[in-house]
PDB file of C-alpha atoms in Angstrom:
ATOM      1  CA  UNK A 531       0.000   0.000   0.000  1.00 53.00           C
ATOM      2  CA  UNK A 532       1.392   3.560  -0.963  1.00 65.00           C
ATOM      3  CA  UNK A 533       1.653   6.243   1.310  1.00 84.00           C
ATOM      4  CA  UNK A 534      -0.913   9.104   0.152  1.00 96.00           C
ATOM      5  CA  UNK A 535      -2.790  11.208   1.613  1.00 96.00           C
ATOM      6  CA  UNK A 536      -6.215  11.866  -0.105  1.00 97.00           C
ATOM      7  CA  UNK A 537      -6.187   8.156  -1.746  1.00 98.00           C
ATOM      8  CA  UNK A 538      -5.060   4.931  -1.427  1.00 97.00           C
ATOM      9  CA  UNK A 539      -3.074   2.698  -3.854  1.00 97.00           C
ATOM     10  CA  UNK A 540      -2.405  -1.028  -4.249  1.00 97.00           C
ATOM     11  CA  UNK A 541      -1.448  -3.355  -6.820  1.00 97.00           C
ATOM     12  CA  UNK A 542      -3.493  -6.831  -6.515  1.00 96.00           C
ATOM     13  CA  UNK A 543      -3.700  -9.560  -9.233  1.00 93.00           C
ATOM     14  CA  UNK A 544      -2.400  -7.599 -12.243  1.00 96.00           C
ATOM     15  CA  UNK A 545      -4.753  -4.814 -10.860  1.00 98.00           C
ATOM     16  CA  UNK A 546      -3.851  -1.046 -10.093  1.00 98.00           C
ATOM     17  CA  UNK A 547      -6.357  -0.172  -7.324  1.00 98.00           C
ATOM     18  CA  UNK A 548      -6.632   3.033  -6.861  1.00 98.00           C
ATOM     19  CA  UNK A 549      -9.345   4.138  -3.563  1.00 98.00           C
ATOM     20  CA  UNK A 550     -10.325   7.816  -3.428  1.00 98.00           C
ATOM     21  CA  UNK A 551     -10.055   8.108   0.452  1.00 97.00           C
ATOM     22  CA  UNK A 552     -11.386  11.017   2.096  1.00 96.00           C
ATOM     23  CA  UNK A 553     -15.207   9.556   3.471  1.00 96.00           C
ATOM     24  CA  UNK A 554     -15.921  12.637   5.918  1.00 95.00           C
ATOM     25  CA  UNK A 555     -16.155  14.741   2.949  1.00 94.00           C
ATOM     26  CA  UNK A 556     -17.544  11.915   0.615  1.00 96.00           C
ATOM     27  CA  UNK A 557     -14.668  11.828  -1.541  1.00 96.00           C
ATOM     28  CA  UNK A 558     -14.751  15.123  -2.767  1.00 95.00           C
ATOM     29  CA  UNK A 559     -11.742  16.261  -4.847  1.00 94.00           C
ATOM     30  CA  UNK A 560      -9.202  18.915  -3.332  1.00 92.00           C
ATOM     31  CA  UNK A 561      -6.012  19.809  -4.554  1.00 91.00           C
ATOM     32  CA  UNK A 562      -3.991  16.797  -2.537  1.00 94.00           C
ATOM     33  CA  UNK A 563      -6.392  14.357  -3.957  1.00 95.00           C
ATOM     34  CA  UNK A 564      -5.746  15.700  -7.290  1.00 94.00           C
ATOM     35  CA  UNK A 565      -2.251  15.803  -7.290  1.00 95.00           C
ATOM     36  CA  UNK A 566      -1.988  12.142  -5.879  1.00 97.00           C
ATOM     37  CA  UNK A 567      -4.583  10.830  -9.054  1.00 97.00           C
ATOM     38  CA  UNK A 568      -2.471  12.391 -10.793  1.00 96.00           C
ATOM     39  CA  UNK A 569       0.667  10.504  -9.694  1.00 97.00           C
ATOM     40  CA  UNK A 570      -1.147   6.915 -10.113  1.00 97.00           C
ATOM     41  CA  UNK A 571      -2.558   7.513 -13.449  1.00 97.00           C
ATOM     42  CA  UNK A 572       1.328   7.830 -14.562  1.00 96.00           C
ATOM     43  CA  UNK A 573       2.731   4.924 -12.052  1.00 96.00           C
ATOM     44  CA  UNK A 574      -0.399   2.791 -13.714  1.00 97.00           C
ATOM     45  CA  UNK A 575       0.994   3.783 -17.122  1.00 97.00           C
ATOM     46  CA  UNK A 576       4.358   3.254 -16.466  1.00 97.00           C
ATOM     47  CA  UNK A 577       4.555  -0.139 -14.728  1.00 97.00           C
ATOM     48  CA  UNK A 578       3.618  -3.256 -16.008  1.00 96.00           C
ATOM     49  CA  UNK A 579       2.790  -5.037 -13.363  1.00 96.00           C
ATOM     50  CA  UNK A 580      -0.523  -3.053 -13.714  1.00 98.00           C
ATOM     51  CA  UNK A 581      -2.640  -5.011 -16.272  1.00 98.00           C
ATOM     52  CA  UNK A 582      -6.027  -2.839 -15.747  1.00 98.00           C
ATOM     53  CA  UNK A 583      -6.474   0.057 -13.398  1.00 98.00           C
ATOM     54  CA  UNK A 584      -9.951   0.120 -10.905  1.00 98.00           C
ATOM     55  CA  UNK A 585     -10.899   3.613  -9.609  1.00 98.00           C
ATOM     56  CA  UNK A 586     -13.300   3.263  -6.620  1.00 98.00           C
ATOM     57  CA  UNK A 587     -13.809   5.524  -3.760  1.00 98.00           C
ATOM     58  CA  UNK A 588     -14.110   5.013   0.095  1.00 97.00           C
ATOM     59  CA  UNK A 589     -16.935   5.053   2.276  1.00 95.00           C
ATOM     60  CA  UNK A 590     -20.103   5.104   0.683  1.00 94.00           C
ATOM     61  CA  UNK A 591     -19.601   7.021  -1.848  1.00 96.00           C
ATOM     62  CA  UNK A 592     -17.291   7.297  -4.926  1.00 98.00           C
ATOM     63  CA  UNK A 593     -16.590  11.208  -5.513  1.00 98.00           C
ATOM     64  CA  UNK A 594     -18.711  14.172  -4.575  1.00 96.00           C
ATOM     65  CA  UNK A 595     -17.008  16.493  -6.557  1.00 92.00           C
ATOM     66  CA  UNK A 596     -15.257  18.917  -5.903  1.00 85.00           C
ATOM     67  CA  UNK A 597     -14.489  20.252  -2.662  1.00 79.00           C
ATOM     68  CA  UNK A 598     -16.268  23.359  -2.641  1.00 74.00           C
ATOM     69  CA  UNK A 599     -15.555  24.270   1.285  1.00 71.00           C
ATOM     70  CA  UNK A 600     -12.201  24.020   0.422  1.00 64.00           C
ATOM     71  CA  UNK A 601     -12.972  26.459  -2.475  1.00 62.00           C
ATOM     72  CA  UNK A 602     -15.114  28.572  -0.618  1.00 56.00           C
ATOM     73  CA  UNK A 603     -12.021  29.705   2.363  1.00 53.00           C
ATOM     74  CA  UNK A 604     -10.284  32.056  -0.262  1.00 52.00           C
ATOM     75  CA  UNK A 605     -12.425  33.928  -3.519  1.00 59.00           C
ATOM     76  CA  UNK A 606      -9.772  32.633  -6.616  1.00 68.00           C
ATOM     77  CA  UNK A 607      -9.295  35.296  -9.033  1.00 84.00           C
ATOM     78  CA  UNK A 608     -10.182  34.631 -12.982  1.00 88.00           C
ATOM     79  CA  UNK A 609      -6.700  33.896 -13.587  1.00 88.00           C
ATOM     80  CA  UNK A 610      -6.174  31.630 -10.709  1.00 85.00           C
ATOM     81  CA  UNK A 611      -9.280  29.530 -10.929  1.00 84.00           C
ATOM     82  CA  UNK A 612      -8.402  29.480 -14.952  1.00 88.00           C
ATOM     83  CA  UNK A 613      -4.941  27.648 -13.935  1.00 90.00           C
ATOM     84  CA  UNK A 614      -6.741  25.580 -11.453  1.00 86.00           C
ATOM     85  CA  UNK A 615      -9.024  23.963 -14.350  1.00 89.00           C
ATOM     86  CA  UNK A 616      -5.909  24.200 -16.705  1.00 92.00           C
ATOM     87  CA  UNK A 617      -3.534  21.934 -14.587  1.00 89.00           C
ATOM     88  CA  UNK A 618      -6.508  19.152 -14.166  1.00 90.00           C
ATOM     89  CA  UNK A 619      -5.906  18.543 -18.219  1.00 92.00           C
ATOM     90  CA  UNK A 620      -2.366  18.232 -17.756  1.00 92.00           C
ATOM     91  CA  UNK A 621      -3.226  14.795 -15.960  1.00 95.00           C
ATOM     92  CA  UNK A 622      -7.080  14.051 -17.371  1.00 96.00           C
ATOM     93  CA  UNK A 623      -6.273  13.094 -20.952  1.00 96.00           C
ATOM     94  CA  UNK A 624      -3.679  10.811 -19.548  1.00 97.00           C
ATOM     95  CA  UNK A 625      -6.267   8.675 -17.282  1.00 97.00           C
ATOM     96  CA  UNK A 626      -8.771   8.977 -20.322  1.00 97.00           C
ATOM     97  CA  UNK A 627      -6.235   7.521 -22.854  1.00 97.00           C
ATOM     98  CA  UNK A 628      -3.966   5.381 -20.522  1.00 98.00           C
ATOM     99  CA  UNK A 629      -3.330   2.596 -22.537  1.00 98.00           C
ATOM    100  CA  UNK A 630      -4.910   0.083 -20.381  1.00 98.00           C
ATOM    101  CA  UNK A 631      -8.651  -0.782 -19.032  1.00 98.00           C
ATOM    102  CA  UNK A 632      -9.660   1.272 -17.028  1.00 98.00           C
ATOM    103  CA  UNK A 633     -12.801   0.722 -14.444  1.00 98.00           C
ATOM    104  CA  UNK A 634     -15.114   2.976 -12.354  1.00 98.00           C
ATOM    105  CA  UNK A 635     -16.886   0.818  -9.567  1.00 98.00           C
ATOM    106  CA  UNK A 636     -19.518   3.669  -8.118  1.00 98.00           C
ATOM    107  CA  UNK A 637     -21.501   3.546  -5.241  1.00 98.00           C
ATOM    108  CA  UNK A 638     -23.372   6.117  -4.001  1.00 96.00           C
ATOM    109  CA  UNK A 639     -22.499   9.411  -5.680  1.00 97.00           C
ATOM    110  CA  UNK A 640     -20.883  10.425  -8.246  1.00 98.00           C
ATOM    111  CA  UNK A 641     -21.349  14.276  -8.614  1.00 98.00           C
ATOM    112  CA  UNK A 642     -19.808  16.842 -10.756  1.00 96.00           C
ATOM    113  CA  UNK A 643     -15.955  16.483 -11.310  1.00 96.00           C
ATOM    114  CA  UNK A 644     -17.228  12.858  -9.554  1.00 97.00           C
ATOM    115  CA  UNK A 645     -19.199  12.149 -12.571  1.00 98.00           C
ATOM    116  CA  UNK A 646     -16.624  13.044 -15.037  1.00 98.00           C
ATOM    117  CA  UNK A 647     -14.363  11.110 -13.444  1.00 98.00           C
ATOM    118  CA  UNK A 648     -16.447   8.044 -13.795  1.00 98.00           C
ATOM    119  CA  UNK A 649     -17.261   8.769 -17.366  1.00 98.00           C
ATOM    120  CA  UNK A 650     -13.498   9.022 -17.798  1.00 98.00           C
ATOM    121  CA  UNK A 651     -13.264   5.379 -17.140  1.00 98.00           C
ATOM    122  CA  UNK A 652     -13.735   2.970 -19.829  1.00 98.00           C
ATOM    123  CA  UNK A 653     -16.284   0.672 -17.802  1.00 98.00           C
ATOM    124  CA  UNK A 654     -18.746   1.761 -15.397  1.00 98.00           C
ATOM    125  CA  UNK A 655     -19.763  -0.624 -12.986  1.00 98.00           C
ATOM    126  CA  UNK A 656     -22.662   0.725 -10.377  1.00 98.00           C
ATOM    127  CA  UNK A 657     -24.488  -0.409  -7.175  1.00 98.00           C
ATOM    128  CA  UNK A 658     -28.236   0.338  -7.157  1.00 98.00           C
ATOM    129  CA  UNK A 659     -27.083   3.193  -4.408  1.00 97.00           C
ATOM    130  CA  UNK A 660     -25.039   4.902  -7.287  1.00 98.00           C
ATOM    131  CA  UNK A 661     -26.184   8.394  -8.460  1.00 98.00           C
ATOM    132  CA  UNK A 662     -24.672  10.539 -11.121  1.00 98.00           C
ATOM    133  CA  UNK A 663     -25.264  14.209 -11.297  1.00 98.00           C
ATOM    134  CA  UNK A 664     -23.867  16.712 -13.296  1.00 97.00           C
ATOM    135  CA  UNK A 665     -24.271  19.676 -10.692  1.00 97.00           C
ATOM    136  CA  UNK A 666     -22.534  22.813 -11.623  1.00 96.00           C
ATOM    137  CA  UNK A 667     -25.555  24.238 -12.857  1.00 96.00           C
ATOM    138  CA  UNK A 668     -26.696  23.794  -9.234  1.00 95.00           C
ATOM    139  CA  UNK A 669     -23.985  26.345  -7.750  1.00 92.00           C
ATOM    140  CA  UNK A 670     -23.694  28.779 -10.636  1.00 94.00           C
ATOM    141  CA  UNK A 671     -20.457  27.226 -12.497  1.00 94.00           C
ATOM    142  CA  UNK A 672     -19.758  25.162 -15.634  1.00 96.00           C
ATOM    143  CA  UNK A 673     -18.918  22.041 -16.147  1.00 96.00           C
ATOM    144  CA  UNK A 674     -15.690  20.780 -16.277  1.00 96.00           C
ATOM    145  CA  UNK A 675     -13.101  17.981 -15.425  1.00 95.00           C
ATOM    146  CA  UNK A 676     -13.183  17.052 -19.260  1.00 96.00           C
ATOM    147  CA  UNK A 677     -17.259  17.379 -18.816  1.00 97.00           C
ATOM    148  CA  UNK A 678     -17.780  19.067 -22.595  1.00 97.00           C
ATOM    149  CA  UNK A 679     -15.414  16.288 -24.464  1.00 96.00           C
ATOM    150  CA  UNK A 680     -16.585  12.864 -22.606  1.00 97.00           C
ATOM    151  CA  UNK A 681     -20.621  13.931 -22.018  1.00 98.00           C
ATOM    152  CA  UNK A 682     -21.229  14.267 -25.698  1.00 97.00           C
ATOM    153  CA  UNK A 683     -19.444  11.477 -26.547  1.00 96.00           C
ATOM    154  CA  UNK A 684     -20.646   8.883 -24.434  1.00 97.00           C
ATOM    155  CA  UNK A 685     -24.499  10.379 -23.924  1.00 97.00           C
ATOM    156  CA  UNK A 686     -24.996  12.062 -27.146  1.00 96.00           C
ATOM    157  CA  UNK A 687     -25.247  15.664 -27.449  1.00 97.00           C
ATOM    158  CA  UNK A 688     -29.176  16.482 -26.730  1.00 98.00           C
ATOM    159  CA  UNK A 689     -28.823  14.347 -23.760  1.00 98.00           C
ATOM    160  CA  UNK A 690     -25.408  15.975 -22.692  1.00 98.00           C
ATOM    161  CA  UNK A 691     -27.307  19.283 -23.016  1.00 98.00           C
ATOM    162  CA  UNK A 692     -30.495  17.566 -20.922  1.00 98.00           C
ATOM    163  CA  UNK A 693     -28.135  16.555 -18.191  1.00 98.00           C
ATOM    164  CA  UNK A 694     -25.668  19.575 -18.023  1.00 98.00           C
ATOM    165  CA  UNK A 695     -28.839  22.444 -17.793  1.00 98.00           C
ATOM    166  CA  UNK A 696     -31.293  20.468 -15.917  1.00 98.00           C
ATOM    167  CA  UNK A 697     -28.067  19.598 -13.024  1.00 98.00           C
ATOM    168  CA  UNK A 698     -30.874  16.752 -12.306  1.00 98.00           C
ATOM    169  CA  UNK A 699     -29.703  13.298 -10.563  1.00 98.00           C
ATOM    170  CA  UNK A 700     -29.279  10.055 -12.190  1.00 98.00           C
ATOM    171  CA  UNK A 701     -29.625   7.070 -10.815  1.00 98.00           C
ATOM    172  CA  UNK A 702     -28.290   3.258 -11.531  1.00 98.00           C
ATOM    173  CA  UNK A 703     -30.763   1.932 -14.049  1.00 98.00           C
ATOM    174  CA  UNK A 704     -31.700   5.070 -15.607  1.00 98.00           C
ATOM    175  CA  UNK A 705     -27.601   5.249 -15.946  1.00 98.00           C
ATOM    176  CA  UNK A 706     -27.739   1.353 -17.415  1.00 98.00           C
ATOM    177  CA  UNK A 707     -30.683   2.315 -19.900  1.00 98.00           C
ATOM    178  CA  UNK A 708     -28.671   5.677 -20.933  1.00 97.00           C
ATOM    179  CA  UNK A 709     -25.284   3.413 -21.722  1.00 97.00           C
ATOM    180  CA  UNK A 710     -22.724   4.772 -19.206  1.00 97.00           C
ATOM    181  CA  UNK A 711     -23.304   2.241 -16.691  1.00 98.00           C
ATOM    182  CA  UNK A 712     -22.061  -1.346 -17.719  1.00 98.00           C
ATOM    183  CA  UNK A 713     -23.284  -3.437 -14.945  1.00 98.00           C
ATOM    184  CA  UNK A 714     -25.028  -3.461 -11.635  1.00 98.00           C
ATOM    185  CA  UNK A 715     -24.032  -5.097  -8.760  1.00 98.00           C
ATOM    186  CA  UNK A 716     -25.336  -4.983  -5.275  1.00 98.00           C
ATOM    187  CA  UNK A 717     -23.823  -2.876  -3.117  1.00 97.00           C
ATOM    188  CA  UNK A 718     -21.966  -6.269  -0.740  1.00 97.00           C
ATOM    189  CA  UNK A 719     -20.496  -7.481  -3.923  1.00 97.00           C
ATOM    190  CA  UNK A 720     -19.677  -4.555  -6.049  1.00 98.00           C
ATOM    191  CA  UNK A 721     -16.041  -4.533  -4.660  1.00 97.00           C
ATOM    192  CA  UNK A 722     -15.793  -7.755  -5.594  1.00 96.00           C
ATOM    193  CA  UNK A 723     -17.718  -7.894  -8.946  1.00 96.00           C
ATOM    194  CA  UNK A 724     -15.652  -4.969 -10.317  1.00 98.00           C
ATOM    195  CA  UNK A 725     -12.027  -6.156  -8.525  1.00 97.00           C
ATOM    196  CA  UNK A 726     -12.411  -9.698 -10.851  1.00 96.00           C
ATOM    197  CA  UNK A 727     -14.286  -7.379 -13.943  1.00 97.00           C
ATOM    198  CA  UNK A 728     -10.923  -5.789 -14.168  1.00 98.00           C
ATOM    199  CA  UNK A 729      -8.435  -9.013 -13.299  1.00 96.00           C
ATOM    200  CA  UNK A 730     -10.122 -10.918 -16.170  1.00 96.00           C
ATOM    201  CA  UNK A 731      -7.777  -8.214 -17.889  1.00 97.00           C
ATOM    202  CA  UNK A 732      -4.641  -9.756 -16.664  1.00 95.00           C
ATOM    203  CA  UNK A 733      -3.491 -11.957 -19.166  1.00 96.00           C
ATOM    204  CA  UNK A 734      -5.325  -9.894 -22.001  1.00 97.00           C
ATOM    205  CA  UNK A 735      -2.783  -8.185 -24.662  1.00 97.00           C
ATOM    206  CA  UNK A 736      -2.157  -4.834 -23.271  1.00 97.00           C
ATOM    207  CA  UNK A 737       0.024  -3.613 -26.578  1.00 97.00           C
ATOM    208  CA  UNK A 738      -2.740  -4.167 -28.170  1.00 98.00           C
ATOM    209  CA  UNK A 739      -6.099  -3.122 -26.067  1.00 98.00           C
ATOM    210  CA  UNK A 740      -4.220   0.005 -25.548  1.00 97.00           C
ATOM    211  CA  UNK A 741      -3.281   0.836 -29.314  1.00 97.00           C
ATOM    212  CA  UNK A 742      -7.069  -0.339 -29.770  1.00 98.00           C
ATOM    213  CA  UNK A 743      -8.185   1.805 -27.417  1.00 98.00           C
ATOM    214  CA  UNK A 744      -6.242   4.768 -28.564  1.00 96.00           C
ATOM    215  CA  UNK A 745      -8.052   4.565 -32.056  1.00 97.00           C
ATOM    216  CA  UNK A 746     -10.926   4.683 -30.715  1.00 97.00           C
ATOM    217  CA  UNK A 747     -10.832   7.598 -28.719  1.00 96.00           C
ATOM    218  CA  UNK A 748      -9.700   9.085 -31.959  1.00 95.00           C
ATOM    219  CA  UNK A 749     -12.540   8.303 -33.568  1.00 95.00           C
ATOM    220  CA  UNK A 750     -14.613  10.999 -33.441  1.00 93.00           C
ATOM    221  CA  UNK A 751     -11.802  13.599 -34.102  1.00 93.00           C
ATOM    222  CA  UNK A 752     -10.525  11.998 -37.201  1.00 95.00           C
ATOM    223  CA  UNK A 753     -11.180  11.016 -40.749  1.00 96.00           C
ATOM    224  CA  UNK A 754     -11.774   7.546 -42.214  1.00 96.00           C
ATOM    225  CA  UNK A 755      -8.134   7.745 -44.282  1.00 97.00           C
ATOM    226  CA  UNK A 756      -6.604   8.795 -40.996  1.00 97.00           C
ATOM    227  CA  UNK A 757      -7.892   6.342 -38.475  1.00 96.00           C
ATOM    228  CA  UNK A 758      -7.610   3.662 -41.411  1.00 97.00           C
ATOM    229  CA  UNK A 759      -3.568   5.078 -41.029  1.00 97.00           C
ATOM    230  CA  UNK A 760      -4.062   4.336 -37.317  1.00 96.00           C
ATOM    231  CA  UNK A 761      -5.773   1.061 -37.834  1.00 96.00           C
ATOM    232  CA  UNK A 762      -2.662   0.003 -40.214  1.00 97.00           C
ATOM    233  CA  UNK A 763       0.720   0.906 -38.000  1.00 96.00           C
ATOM    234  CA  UNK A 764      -1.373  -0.479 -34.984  1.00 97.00           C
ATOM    235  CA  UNK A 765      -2.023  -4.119 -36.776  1.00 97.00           C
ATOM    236  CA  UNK A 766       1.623  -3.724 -38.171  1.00 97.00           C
ATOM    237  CA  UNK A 767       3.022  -3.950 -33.938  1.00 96.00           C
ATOM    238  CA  UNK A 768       0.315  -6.057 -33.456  1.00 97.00           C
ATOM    239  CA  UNK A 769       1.015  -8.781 -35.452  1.00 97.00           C
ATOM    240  CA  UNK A 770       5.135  -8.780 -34.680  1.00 97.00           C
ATOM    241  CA  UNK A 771       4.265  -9.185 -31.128  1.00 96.00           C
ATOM    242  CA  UNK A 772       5.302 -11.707 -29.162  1.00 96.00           C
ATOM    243  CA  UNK A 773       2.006 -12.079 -27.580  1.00 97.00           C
ATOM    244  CA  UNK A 774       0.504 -12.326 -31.003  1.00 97.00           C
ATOM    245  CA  UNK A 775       2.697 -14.851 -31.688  1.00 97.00           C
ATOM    246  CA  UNK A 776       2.219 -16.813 -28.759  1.00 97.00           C
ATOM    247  CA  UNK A 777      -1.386 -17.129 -29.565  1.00 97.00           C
ATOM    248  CA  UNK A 778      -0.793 -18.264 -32.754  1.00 97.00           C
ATOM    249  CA  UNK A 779       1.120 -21.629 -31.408  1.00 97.00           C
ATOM    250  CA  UNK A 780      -1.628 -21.850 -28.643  1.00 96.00           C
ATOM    251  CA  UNK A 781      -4.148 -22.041 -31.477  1.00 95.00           C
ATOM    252  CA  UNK A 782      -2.095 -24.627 -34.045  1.00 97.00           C
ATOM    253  CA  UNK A 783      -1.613 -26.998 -31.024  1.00 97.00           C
ATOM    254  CA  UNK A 784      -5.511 -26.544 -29.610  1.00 96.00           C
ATOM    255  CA  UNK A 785      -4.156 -25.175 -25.856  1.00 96.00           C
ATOM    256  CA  UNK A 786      -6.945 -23.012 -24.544  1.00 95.00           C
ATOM    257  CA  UNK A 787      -5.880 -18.996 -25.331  1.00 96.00           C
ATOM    258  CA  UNK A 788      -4.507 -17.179 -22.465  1.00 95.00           C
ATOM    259  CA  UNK A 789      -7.255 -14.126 -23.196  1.00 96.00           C
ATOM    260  CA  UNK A 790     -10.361 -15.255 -23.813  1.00 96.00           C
ATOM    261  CA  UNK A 791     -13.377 -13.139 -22.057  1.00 95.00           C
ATOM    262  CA  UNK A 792     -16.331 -15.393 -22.554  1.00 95.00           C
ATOM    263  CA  UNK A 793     -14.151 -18.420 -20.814  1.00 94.00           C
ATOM    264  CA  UNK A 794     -13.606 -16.308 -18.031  1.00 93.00           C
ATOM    265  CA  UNK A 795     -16.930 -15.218 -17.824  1.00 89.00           C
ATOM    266  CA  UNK A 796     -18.387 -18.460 -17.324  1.00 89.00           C
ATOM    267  CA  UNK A 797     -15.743 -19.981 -15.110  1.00 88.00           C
ATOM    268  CA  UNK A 798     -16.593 -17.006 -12.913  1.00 84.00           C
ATOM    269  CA  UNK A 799     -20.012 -18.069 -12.965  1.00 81.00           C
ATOM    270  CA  UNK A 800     -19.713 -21.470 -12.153  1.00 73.00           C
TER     271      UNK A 800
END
């Protein structure tokens, strides 16, 4: 376990657990907490002992937002508030593209920059307590932690714009039904649930879900010729990859694959 302040941080079964860790205020983000997210997201990148990364917070809840007492004890000018909001997409666009899976297991709420940070996740995994809210509109501000790239994206833009003026509350199904939550467990077993979700990742071929999931991320910014560009260099490493290789042999001689999701699935099942 890492020494932080704000968070905690473990490794565990190819699995980078990082535990948002501040329950008296129900997660809510202040600058140590950002600064120490920051950190992870590049240890996560940069070690490979880290196979899929979990973001879950502490407590009964999974991120409030952010801290707005802490806010509140000085009045930030324009410029400094500006820089505040610049320096958290110094370290955002490296959690949404790290080159690994990346999971959100939410329960209770996920509100504001608490949202966005779920939706900055690649799977969303609930408990029937979770609630989502974007809720600047609530206290006069604008949306942000990476709020105006991911909401369209994922939601779709009239329902971005639904969410984002109404500042109304979510909750797990209506989440499920919208698309941004993947699965809902109850609340005893969401740990759980989510903590194997993201192991099933272990022996998967990072190389290539990350160059994968790079593309896609593109895929709204760029051209077909371009991403067709991507799509070519990435099948190029892809294919002269040793773990592409290794599944090859593992095929020709009928061994089971070392990745395969559906086997896991079931076996987790049973």
């Amino acid at each position: 376990m890492s020494d932080y302040q704000a968070i905690t941080w473990r490794v565990e079964d190819g699995v980078g657990v990082l535990t948002m860790n501040r329950p008296d205020k129900r997660n809510a983000l202040d600058v140590t907490m950002r600064e120490e997210i920051a950190d992870v997201v590049l240890r996560a990148r940069r070690d490979a002992a880290v196979k899929a990364l979990l973001i879950t917070g502490a407590g009964g809840a999974f991120c409030a937002g952010g801290d707005l007492a802490a806010l509140g004890e000085t009045r930030s000018s324009v410029e400094a508030a500006r820089e505040r909001i610049r320096a958290l997409h110094v370290w955002l666009p490296e959690l949404i593209n790290l080159e690994k899976p990346v999971i959100a297991a939410v329960d209770g709420a996920a509100f504001g920059a608490g949202f966005m940070l779920a939706l900055a996740a690649d799977f969303v995994l609930a408990s029937p307590r979770a609630r989502f809210c974007a809720v600047f509109a609530r206290v006069g501000l604008v949306p942000d932690l990476g709020a105006f790239w991911l909401l369209p994206r994922i939601l779709g833009l009239q329902r971005a714009k639904e969410l984002v003026m109404t500042a109304r509350t979510v909750d797990a199904e209506e989440a499920k039904s919208l698309g941004f939550v993947l699965e809902i467990h109850p609340q005893e077993a969401l740990a759980e649930r989510a903590m194997a979700f993201a192991a099933r990742f272990r022996n998967a071929p990072t190389t290539a879900l990350g160059m994968a999931k790079h593309a896609l991320n593109q895929s709204f910014n760029l051209d077909q010729r371009a991403l067709g560009e991507i799509e070519a260099y990435a099948q190029g490493m892809a294919i002269a990859g040793a773990y592409h290789h290794e599944a090859v042999q593992r095929f020709l001689t009928k061994q089971p694959l070392a990745f395969d999701w559906d086997r896991m699935a079931k076996e987790a099942s049973a």
